[in-house]
PDB file of C-alpha atoms and ligand atoms in Angstrom:
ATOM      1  CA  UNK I  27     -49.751  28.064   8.953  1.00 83.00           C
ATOM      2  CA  UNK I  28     -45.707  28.243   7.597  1.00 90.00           C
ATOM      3  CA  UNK I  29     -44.639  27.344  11.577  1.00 93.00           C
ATOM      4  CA  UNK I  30     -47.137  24.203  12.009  1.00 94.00           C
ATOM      5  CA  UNK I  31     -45.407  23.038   8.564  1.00 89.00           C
ATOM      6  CA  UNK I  32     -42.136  23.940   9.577  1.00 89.00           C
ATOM      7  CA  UNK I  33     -42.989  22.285  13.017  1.00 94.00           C
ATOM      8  CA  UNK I  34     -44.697  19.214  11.470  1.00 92.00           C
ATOM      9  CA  UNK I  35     -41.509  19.053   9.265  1.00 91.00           C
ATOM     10  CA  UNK I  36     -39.232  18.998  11.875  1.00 93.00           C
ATOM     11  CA  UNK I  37     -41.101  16.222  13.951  1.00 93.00           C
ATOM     12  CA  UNK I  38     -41.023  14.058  10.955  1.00 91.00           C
ATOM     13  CA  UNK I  39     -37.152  14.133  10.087  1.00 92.00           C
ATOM     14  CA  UNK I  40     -36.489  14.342  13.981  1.00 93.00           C
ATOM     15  CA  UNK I  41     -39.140  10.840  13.995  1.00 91.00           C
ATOM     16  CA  UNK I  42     -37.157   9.791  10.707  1.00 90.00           C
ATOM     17  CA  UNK I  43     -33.843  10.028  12.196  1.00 92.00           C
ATOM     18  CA  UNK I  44     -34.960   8.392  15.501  1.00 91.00           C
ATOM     19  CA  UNK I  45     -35.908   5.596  13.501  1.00 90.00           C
ATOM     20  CA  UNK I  46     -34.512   5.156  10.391  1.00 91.00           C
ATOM     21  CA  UNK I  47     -34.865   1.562   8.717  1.00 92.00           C
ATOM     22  CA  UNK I  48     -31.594  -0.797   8.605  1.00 92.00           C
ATOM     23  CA  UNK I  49     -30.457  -1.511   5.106  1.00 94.00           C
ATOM     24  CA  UNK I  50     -30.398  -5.112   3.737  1.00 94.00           C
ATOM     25  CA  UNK I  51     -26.822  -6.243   3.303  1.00 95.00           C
ATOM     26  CA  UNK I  52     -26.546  -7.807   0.321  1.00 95.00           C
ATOM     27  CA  UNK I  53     -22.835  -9.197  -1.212  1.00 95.00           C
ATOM     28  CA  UNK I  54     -20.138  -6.646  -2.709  1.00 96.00           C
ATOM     29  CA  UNK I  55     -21.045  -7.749  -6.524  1.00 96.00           C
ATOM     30  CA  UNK I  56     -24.809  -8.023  -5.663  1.00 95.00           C
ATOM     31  CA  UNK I  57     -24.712  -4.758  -4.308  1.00 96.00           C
ATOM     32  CA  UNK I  58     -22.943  -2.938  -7.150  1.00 97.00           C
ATOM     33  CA  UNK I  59     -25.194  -4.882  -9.775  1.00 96.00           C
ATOM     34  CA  UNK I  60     -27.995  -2.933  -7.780  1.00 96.00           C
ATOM     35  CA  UNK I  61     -26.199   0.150  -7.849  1.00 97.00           C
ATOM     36  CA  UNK I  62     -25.250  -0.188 -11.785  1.00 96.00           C
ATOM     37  CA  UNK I  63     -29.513  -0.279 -12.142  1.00 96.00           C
ATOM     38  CA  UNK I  64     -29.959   2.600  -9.574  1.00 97.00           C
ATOM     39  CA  UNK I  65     -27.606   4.836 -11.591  1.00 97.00           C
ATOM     40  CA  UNK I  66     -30.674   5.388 -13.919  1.00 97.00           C
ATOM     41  CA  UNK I  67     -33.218   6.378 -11.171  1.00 98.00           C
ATOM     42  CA  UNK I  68     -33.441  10.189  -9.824  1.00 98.00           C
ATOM     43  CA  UNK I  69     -35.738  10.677  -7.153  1.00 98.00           C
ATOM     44  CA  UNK I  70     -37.358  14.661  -7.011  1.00 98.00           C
ATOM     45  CA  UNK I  71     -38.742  15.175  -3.679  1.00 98.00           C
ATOM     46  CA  UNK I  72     -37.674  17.380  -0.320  1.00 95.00           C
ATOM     47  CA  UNK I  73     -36.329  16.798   2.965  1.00 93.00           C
ATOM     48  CA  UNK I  74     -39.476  17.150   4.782  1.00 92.00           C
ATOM     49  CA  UNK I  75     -42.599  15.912   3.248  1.00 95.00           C
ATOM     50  CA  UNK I  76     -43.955  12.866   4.355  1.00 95.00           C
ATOM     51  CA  UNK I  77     -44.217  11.159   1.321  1.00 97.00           C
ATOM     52  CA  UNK I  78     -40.984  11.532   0.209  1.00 97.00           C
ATOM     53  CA  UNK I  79     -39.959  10.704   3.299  1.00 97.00           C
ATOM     54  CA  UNK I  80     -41.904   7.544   2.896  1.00 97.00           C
ATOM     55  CA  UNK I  81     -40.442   6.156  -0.299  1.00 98.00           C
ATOM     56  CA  UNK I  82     -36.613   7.129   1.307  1.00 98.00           C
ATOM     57  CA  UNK I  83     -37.240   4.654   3.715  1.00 97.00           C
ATOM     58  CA  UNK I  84     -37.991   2.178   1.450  1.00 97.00           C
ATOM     59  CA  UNK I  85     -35.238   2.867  -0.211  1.00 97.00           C
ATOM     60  CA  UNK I  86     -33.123   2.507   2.951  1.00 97.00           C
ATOM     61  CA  UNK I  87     -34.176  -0.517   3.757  1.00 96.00           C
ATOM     62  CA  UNK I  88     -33.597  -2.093   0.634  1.00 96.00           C
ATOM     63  CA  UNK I  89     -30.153  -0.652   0.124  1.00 97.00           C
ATOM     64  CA  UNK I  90     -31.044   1.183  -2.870  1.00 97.00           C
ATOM     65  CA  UNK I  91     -28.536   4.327  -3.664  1.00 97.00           C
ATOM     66  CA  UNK I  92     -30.658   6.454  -5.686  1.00 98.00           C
ATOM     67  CA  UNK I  93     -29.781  10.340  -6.491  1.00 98.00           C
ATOM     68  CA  UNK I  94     -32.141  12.614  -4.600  1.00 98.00           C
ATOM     69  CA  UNK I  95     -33.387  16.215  -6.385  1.00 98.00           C
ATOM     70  CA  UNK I  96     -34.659  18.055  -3.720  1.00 98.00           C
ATOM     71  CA  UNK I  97     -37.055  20.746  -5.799  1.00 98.00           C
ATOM     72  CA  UNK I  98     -37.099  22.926  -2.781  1.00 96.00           C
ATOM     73  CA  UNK I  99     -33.707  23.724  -2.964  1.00 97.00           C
ATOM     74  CA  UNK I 100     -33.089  23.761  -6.121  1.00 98.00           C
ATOM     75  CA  UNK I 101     -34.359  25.918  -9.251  1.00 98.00           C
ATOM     76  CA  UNK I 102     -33.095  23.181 -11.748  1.00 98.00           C
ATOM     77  CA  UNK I 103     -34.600  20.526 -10.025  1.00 98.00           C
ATOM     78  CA  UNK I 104     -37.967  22.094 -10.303  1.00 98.00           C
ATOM     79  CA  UNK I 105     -37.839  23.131 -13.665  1.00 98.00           C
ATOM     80  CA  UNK I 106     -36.744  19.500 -14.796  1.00 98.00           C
ATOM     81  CA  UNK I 107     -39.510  18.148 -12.959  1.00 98.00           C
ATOM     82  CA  UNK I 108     -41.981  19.851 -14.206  1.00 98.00           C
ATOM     83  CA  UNK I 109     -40.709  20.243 -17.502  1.00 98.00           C
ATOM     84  CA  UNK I 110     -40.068  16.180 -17.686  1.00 98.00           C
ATOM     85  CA  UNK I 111     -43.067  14.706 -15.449  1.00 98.00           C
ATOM     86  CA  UNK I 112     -45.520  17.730 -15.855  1.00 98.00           C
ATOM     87  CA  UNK I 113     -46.442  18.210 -12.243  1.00 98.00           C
ATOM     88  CA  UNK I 114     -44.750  20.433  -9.513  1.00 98.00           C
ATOM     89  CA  UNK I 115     -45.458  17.489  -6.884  1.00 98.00           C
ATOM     90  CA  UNK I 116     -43.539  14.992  -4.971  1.00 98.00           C
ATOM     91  CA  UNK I 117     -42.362  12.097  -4.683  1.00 98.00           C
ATOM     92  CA  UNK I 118     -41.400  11.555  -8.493  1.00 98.00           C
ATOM     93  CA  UNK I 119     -39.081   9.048  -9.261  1.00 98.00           C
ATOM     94  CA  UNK I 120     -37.777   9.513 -13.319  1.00 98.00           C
ATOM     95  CA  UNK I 121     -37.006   6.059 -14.417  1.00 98.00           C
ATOM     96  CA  UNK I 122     -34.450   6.157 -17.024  1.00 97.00           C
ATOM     97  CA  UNK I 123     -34.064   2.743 -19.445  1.00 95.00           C
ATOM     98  CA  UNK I 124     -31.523   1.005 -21.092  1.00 92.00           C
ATOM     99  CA  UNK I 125     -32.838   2.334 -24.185  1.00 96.00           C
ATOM    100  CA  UNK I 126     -32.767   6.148 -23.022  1.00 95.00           C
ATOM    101  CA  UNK I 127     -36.579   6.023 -22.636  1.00 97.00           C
ATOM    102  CA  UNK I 128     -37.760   8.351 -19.545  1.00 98.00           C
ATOM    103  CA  UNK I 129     -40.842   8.072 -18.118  1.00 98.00           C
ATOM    104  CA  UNK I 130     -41.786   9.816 -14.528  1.00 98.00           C
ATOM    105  CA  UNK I 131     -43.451   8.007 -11.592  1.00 98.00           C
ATOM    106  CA  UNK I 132     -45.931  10.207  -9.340  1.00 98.00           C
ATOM    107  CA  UNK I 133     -47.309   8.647  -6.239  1.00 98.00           C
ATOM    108  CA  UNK I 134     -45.721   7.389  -2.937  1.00 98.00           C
ATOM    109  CA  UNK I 135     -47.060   4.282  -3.028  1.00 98.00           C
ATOM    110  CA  UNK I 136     -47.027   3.669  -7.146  1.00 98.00           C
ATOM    111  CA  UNK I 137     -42.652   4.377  -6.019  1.00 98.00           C
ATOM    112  CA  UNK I 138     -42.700   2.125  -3.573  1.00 98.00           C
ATOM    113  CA  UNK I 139     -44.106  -0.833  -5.175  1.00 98.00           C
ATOM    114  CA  UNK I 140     -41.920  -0.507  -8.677  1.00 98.00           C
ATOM    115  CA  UNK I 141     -38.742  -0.328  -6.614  1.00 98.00           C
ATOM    116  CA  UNK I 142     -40.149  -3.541  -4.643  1.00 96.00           C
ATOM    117  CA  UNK I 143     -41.127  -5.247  -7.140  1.00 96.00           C
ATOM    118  CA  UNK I 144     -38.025  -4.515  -9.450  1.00 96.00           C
ATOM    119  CA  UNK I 145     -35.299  -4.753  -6.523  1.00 94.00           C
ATOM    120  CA  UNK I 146     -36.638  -7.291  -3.886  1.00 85.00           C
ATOM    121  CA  UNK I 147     -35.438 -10.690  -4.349  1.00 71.00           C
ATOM    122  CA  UNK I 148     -39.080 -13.085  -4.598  1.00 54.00           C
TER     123      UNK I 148
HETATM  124  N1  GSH B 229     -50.701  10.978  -2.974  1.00 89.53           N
HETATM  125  C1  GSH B 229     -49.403  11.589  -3.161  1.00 89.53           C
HETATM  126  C2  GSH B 229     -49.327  12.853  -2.341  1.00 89.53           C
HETATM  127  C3  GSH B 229     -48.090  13.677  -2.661  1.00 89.53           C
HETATM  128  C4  GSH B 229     -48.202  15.104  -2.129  1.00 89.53           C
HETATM  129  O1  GSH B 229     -49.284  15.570  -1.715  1.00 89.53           O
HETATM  130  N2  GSH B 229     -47.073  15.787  -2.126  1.00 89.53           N
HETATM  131  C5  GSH B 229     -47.045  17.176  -1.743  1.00 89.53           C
HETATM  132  C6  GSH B 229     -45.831  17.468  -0.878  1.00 89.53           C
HETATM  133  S1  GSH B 229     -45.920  16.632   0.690  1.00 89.53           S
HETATM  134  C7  GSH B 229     -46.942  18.019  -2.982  1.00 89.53           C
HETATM  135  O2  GSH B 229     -46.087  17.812  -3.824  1.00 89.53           O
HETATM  136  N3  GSH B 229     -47.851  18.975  -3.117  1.00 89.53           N
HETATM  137  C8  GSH B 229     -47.848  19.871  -4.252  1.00 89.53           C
HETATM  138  C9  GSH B 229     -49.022  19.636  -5.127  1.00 89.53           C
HETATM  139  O3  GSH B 229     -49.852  18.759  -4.824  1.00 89.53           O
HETATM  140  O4  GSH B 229     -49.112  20.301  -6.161  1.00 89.53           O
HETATM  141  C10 GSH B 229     -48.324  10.579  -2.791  1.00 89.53           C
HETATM  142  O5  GSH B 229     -48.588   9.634  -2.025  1.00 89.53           O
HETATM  143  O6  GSH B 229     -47.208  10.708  -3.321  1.00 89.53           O
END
């Protein structure tokens, strides 16, 4: 069962790779605005699951530079996401705001639509 993961994992980031989203180009000042508000995001997730893999795409295509955590990889990743969002799963994106409030964001698709709907221009 640990090689069909490892070779389902490796199709997906070889698939990823072969065709990874273009980034919207957006002006220097726009851009670091968007970076400035990106600063506060951490996404915990690893290399080869295909729901993280997911929401990194939308993040490439919209440009958006957020930290990556991969819990795989990393003790302290894991412990701070289960210690902060309560679940050992991924994607989790911990949204952190201007008031020092966190709050942690489970689901793929719940990701995708809060970065679209905060960093997409209508
Ligand atoms: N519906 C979730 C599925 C996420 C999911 O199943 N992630 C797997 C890794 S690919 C995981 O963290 N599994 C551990 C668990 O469910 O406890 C999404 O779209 O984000």
């Amino acid at each position: 069962m640990a090689i069909v993961r490892k070779i389902l994992g490796s199709l997906i980031l070889f698939f990823n790779w072969l065709f990874t989203p273009r980034g919207i180009k957006r002006s220097s000042g726009a851009q670091a605005a968007i970076d400035k508000q990106t600063g506060s995001l951490t996404l915990y997730q690893y290399q080869a699951c295909p729901f993280c893999v997911k929401v990194r795409r939308a993040m490439k295509r919209q440009s958006l530079d957020i930290e990556t955590r991969d819990v795989k990889r990393s003790q302290a990743a894991r412990e701070e996401l289960l210690t902060g969002g309560g679940d050992l799963k991924v994607p989790c994106l911990r949204v952190e705001d201007e008031q020092g409030e966190v709050s942690w964001m489970y689901e793929s698709g719940d990701i995708i639509g809060y970065l679209e709907g905060r960093f997409v221009a209508g």
